[in-house]
Short mmCIF file of C-alpha atoms in Angstrom, two decimals:
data_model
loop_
_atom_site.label_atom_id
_atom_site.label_comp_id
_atom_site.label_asym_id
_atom_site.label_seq_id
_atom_site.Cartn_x
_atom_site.Cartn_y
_atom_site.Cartn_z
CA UNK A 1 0.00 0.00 0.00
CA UNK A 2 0.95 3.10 -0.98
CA UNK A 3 0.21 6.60 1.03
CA UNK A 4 0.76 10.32 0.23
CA UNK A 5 1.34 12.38 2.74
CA UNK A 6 1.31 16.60 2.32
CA UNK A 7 1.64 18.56 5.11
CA UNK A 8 0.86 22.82 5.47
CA UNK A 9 4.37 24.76 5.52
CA UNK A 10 4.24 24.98 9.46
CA UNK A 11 6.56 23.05 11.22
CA UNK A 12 4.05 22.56 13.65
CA UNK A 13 2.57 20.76 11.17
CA UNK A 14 5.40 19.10 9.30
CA UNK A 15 6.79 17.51 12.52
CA UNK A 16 3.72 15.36 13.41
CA UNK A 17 2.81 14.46 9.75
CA UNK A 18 6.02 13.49 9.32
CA UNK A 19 5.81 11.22 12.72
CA UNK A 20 2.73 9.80 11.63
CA UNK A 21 4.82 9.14 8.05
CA UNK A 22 7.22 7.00 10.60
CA UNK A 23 4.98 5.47 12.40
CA UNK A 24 3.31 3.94 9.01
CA UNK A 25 6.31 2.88 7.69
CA UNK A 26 7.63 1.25 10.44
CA UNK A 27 4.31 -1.19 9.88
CA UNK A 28 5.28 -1.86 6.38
CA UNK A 29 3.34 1.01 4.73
CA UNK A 30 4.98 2.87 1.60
CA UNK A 31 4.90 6.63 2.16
CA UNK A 32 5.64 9.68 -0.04
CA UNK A 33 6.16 12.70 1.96
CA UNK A 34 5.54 15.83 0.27
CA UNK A 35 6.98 19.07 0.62
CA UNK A 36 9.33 22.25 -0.19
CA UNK A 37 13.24 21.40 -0.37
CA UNK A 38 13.86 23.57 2.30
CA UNK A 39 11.71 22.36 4.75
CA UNK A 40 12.75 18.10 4.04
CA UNK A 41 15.81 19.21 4.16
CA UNK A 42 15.13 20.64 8.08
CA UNK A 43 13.53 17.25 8.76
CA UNK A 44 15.59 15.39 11.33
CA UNK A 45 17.23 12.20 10.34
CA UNK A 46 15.66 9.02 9.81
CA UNK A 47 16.79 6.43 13.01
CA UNK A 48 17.11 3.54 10.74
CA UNK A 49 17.76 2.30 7.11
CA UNK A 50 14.81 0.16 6.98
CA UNK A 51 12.91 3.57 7.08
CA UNK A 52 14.30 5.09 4.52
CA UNK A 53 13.83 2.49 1.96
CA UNK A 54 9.71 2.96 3.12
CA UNK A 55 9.73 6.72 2.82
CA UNK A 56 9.99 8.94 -0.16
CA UNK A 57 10.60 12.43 0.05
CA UNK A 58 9.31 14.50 -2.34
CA UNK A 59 10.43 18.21 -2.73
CA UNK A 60 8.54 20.30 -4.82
CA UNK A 61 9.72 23.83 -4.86
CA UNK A 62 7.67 26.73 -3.76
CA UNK A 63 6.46 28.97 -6.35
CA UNK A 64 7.94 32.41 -6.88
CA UNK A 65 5.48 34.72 -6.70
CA UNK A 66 5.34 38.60 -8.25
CA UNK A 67 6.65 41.59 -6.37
CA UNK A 68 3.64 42.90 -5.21
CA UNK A 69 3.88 40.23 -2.29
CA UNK A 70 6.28 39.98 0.19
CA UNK A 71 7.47 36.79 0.47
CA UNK A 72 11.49 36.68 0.61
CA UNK A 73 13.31 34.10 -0.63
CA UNK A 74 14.07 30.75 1.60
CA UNK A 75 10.49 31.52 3.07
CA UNK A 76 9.08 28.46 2.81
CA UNK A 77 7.67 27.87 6.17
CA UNK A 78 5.94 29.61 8.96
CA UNK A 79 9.29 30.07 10.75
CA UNK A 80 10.61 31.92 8.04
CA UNK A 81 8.65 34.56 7.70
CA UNK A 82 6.64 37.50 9.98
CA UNK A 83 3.45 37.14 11.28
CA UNK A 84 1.29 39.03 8.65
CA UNK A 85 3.05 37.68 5.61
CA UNK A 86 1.73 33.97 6.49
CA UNK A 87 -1.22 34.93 3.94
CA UNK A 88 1.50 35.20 0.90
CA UNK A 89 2.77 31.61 2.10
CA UNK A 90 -0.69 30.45 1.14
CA UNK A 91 -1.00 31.65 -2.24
CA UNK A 92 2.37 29.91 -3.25
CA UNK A 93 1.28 26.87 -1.45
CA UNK A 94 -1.69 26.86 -3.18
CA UNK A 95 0.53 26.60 -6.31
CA UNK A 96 1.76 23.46 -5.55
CA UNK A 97 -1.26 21.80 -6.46
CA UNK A 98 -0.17 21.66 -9.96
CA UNK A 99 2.90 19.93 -9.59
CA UNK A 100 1.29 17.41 -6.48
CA UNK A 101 -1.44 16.94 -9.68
CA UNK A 102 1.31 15.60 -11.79
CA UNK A 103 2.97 13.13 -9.29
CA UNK A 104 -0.30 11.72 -8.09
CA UNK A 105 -1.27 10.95 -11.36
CA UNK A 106 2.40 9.49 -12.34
CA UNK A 107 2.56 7.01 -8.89
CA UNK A 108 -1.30 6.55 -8.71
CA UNK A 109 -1.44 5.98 -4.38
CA UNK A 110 -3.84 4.08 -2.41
CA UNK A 111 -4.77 6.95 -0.09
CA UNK A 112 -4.09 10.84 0.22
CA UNK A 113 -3.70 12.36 3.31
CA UNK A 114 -3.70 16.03 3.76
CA UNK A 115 -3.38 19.25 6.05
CA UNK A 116 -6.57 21.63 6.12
CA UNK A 117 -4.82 24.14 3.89
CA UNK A 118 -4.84 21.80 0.94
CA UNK A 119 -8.55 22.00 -0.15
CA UNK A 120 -7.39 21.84 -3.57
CA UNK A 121 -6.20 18.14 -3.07
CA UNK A 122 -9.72 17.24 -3.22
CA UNK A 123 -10.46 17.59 -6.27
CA UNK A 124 -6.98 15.96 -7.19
CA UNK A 125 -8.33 13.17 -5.25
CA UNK A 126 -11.62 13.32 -6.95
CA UNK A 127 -10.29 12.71 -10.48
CA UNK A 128 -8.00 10.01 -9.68
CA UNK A 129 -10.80 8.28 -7.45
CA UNK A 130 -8.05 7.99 -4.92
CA UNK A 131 -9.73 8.36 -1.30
CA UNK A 132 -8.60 11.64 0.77
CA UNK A 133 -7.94 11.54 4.55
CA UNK A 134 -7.83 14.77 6.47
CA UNK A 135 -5.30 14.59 9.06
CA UNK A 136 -6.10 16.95 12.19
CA UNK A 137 -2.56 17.76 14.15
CA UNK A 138 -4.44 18.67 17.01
CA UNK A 139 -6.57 16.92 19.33
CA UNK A 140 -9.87 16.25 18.60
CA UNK A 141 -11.48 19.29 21.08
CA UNK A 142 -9.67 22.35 19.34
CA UNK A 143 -10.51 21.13 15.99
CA UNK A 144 -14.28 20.80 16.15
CA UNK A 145 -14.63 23.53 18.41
CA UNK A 146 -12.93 25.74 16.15
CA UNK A 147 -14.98 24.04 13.03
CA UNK A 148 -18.24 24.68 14.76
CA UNK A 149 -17.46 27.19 17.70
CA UNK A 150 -18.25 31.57 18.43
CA UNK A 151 -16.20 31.00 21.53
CA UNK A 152 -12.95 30.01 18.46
CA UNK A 153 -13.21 33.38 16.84
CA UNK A 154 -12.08 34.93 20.20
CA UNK A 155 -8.51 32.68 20.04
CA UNK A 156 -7.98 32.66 15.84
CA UNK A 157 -9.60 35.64 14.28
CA UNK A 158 -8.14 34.84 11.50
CA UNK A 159 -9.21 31.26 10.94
CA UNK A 160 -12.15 33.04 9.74
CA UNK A 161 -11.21 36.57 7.92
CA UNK A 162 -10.15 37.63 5.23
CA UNK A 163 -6.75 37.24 3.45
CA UNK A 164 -4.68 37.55 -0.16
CA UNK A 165 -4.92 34.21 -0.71
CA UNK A 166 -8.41 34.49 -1.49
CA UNK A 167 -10.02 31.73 0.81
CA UNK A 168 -10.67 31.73 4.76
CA UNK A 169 -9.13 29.29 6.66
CA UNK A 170 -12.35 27.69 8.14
CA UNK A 171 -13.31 27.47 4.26
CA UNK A 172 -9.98 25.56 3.48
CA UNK A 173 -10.87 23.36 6.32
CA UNK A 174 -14.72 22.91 5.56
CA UNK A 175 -13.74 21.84 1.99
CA UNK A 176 -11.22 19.42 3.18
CA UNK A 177 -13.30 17.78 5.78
CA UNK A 178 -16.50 17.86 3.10
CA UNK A 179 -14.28 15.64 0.65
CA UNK A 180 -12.38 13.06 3.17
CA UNK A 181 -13.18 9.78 3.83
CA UNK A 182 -12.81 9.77 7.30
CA UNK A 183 -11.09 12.49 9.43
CA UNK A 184 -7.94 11.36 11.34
CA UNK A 185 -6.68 12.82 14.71
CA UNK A 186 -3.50 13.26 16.94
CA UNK A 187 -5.18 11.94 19.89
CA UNK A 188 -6.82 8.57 21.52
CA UNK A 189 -9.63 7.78 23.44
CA UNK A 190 -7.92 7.54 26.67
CA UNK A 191 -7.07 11.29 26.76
CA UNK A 192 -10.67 12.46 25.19
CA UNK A 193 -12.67 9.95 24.11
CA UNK A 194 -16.08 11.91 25.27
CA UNK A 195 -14.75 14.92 22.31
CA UNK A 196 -13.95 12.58 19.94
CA UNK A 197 -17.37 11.26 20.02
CA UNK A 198 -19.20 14.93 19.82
CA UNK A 199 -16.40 15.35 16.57
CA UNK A 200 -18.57 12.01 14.85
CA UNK A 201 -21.61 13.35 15.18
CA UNK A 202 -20.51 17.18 14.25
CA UNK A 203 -18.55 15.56 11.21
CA UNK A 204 -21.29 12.74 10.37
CA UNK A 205 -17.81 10.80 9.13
CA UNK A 206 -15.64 8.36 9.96
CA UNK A 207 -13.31 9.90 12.87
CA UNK A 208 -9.63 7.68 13.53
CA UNK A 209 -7.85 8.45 16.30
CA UNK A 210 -4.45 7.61 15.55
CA UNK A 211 -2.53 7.71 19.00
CA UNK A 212 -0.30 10.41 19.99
CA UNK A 213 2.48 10.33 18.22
CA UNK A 214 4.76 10.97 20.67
CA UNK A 215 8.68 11.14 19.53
CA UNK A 216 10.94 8.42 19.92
CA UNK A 217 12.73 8.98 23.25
CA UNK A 218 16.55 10.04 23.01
CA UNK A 219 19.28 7.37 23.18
CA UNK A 220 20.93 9.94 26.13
CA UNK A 221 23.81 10.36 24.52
CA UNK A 222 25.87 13.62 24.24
CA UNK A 223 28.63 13.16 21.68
CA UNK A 224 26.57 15.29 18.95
CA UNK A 225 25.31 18.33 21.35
CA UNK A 226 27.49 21.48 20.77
CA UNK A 227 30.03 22.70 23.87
CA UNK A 228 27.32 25.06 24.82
CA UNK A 229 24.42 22.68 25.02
CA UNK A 230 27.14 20.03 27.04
CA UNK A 231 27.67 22.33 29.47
CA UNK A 232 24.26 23.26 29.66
CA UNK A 233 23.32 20.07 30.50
CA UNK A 234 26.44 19.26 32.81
CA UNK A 235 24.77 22.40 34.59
CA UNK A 236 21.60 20.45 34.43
CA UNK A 237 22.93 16.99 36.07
CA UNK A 238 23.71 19.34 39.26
CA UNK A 239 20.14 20.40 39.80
CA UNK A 240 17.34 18.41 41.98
CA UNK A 241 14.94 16.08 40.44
CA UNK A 242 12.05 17.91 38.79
CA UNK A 243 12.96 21.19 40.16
CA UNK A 244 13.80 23.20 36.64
CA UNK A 245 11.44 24.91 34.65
CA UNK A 246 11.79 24.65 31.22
CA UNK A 247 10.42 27.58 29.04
CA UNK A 248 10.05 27.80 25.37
CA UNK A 249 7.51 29.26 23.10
CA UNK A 250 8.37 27.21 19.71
CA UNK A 251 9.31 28.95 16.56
CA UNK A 252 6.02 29.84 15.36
CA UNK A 253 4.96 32.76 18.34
CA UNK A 254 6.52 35.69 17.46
CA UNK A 255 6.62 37.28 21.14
CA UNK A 256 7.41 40.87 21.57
CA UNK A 257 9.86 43.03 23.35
CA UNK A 258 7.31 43.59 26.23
CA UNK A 259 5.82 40.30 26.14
CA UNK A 260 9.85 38.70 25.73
CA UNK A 261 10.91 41.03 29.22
CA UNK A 262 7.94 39.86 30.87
CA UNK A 263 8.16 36.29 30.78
CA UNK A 264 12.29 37.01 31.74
CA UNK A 265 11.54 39.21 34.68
CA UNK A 266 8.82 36.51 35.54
CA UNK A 267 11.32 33.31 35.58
CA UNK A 268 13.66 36.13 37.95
CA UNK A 269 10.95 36.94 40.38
CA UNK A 270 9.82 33.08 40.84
CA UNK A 271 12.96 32.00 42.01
CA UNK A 272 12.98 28.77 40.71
CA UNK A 273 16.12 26.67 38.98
CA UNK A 274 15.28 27.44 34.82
CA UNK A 275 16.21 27.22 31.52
CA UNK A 276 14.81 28.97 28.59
CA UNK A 277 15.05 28.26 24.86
CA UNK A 278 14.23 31.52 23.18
CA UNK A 279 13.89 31.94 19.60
CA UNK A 280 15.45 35.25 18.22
CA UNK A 281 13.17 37.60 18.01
CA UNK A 282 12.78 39.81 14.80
CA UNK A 283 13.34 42.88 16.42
CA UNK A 284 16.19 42.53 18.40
CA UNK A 285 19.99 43.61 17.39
CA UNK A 286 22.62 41.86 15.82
CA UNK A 287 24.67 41.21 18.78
CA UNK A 288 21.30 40.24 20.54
CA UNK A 289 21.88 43.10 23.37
CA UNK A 290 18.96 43.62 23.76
CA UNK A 291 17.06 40.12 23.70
CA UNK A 292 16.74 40.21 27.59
CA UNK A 293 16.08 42.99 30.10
CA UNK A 294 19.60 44.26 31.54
CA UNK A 295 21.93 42.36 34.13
CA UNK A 296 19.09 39.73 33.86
CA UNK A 297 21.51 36.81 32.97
CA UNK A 298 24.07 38.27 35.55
CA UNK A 299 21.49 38.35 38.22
CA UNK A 300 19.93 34.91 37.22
CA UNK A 301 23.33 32.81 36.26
CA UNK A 302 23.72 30.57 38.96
CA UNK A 303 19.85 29.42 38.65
CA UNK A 304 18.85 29.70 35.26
CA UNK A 305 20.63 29.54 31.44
CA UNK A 306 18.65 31.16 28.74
CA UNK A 307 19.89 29.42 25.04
CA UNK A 308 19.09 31.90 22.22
CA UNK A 309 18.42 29.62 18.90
CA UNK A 310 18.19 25.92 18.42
CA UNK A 311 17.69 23.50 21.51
CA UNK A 312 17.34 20.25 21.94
CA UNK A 313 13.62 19.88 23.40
CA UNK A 314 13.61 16.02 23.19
CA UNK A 315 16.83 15.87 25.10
CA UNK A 316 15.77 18.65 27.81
CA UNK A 317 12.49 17.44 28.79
CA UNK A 318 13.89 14.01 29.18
CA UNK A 319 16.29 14.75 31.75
CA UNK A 320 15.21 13.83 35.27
CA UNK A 321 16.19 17.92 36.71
CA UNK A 322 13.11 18.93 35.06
CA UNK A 323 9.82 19.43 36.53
CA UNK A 324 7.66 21.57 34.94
CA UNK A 325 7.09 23.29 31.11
CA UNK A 326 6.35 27.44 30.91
CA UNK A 327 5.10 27.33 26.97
CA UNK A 328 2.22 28.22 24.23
CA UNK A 329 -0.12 25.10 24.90
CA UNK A 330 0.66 23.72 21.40
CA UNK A 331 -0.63 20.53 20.98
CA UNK A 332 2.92 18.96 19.63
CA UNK A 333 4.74 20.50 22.85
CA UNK A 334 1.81 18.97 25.39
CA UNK A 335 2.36 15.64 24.11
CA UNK A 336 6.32 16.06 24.29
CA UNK A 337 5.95 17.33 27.89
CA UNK A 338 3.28 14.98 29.49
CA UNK A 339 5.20 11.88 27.78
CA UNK A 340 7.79 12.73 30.60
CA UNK A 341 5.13 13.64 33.42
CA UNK A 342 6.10 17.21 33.73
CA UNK A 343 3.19 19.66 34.94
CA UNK A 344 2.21 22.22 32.58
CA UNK A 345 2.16 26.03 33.11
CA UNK A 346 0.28 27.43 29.87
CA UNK A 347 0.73 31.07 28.04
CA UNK A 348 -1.08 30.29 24.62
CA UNK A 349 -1.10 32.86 21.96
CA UNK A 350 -1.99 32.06 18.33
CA UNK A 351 -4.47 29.02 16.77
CA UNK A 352 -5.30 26.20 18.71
CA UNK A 353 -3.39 27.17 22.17
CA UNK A 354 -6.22 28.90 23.45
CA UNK A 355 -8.75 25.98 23.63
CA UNK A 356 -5.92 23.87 24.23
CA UNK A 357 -5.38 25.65 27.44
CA UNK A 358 -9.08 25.02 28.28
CA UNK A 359 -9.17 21.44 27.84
CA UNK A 360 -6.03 20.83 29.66
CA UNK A 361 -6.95 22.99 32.53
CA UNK A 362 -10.17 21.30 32.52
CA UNK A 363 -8.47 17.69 32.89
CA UNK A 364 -6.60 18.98 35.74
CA UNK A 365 -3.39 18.80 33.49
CA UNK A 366 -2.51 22.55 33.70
CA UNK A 367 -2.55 25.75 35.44
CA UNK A 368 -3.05 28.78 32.47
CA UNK A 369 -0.99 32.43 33.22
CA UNK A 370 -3.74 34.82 34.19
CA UNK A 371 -4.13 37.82 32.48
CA UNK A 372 -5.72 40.58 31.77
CA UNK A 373 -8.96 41.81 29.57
CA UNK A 374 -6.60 43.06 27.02
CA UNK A 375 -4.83 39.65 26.59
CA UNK A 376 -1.85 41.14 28.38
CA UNK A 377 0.19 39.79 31.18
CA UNK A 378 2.84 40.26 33.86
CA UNK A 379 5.75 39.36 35.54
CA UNK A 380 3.76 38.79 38.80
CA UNK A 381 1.49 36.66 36.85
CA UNK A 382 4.19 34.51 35.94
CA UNK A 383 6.23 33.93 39.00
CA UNK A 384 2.86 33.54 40.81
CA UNK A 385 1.87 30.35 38.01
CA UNK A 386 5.20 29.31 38.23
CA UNK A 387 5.60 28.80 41.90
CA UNK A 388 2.14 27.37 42.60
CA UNK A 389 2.68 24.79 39.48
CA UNK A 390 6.17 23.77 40.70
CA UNK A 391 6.75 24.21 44.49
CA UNK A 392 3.37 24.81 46.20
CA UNK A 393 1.11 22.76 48.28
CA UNK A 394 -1.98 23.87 46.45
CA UNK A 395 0.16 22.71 43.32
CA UNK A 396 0.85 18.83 44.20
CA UNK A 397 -2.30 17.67 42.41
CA UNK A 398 -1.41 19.38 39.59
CA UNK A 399 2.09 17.62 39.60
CA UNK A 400 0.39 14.46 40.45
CA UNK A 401 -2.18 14.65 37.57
CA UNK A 402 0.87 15.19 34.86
CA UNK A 403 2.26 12.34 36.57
CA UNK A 404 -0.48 9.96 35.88
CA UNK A 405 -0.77 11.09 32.26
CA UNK A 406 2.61 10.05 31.63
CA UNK A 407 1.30 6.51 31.22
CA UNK A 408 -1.40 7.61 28.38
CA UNK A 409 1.10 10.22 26.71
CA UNK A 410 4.18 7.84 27.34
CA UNK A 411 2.84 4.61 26.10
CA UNK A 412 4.44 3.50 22.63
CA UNK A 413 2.25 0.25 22.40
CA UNK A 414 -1.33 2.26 23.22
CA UNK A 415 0.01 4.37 20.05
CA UNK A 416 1.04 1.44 18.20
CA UNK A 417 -2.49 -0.05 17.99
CA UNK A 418 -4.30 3.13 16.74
CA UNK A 419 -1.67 2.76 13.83
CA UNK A 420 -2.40 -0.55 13.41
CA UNK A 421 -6.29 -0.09 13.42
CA UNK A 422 -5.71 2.85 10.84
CA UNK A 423 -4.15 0.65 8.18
CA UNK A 424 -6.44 -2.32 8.80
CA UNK A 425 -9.43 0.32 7.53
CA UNK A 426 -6.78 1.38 4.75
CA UNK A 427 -6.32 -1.88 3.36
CA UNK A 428 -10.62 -3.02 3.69
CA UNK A 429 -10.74 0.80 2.09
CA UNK A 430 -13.31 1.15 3.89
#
């Protein structure tokens, strides 16, 4: 059997499809990943030859488009590019439907499996009476709240205005699920089975949980880490057992200055052991001066390390010195953290992190950063959330509850099955 796989140009999107691309082959399925050269070529290696005589990648370059829209060069993911400019990403992805026409009707797949920004694929599908999954990378909750949901429109305006590429977001997604056979999602039963339900009868479909995906854990070993991120981690081994915070915000949430100093002057006040992986912001300097509020690493140094660029999330929350996770609420990070039993302190700013937030605070999973009726927070609001997460009494049943998830999120052979009932309705095609 033969499956294509096509992802939207967000890593936060690549990443899972591309574990779910794994997790097929490893049962014997033939994949064809599709996307931009730049973005394969960001992929991380494959762990083992038998994989990569399963998987295909297939880069088809991202349209050039006219001057009139500003798309730079090498932009050919979310990460790339600013905030507003995301639109312009969707007109050349929209593009790529003409090539992704010509290679599905060259190899002639079993199933399509797409993102909810490739609408177009459906009518690919359509004339090649090949069958079209949609493939939510969220849990089942955010998605059909935000396919059926006012209280959506407060988190993702712009799932549902206007934009250059000519088409809304919730109308990409509406003519996606309309088409599919069935609607798959990152999540199991287990973890929401009463939403996934409520998604069946919203959807009136076929709805597949396909496990969690979580990432393979790491081997432990060092040799390939940089000196930086070695001695980073030597600092690490010294610290108690599930006493460091770990903070990161992905590369997808383009924080600003204020919101940056905040969340800095935040980890300060809390006094707790931490270590922050902060994407360069667009706005700061060259010699990143002015990335963090001033003498804040001096006055923080013994207790915390802040890492400005790449870091090795896997590897961090896998190391016994950490305890809790300051981040967005994105769905990838929340399986990545509760896989390791850490308790969640939750910021969320763009798409799904909002409801996110909800559910998990609703499951007793996580405590969300007040803040105010502007959307704005504070330091105070931080070091508050992050001391009655980590350290408090009031806190313990929040550590306890990310505890017992561990053994839903952490469970390779739980995931294993929903892969294996996926491809037994794959190969019945029905």
């Amino acid at each position: 059997m033969h499956v294509v796989i096509l992802p939207w140009s967000a890593f936060g999107h690549i990443m899972p499809f591309f574990q779910f691309a794994i997790a097929l082959a490893k049962v014997g399925i033939e994949v064809s990943f599709v996307s931009t050269p730049r973005n394969i070529k960001r992929l991380p290696k494959l762990s083992s030859s038998n994989l990569e005589t399963q998987i295909l990648f297939v880069e088809l370059p991202l349209p050039t488009l006219s001057g009139k829209y500003p798309l730079r060069e090498g932009g050919e993911a979310i990460v790339d590019i600013a905030a507003e400019n995301i639109q312009y990403l969707k007109i050349a992805y929209d593009q790529l439907q003409y090539p992704f026409k010509q290679f599905i009707a060259r190899k002639m797949p079993n199933w399509i499996v797409v993102d909810f920004c490739s609408y177009w694929a459906a009518d690919i599908a359509k004339e090649y009476s090949i069958p079209l999954l949609y493939l939510s990378v969220f849990s089942d909750f955010p998605s059909s709240i935000a396919f059926r949901s006012y209280e959506a429109r407060s988190f993702h305006p712009g799932f549902y205005g206007e934009n250059a590429s000519g088409i809304k977001d919730a109308e990409r997604v509406a003519r996606t699920m309309a088409a599919c056979r069935a609607a798959l999602v990152r999540s199991c039963t287990e973890f929401e089975g009463e939403y996934l339900n409520i998604y069946r009868k919203i959807l009136g479909k076929p709805v597949i949980p396909i496990g969690l995906l979580p990432p393979e854990k790491p081997d432990g070993k060092r040799e390939t880490l940089d000196g930086i991120w070695r001695k980073i981690f030597e600092w690490l081994d010294n610290q108690e057992e599930k006493s460091v915070v770990f903070a990161g915000f992905g590369s997808e949430c383009k924080l600003t200055k204020d919101q940056v100093y905040e969340i800095a002057y935040g980890l300060e006040l809390s006094e707790l052991p931490f270590l922050w992986a902060l994407r360069k912001p667009s706005w700061a300097v060259e010699d990143n001066a002015d990335v963090l509020p001033a003498g804040f690493r001096d006055r923080t140094s013994e207790r915390g390390k802040v890492c400005i660029g790449w870091a090795p999330q896997q590897e961090i929350l896998a190391h016994p010195s950490i305890g809790g996770s300051l981040f967005h609420s994105g769905w990838g990070s929340v399986i990545e953290t509760l896989q390791y039993g850490h308790c969640l302190i939750v910021l969320p700013f763009i798409v799904d992190q909002g409801v996110n937030a909800k559910l998990l605070v609703e499951k007793g999973l996580a405590l969300e950063v007040d803040r105010k009726s502007d959307g704005s927070f504070t330091r105070n609001d931080i070091s508050k959330s992050l001391r009655l997460a980590m350290v408090s009494l009031e806190g313990k049943k929040l550590r306890d509850r990310a505890k017992e998830a561990s053994a839903i999120f952490g469970d390779e052979n739980l995931h294993r099955n929903y892969i294996a009932s996926l491809v037994e309705y794959m190969r019945n095609g029905v």
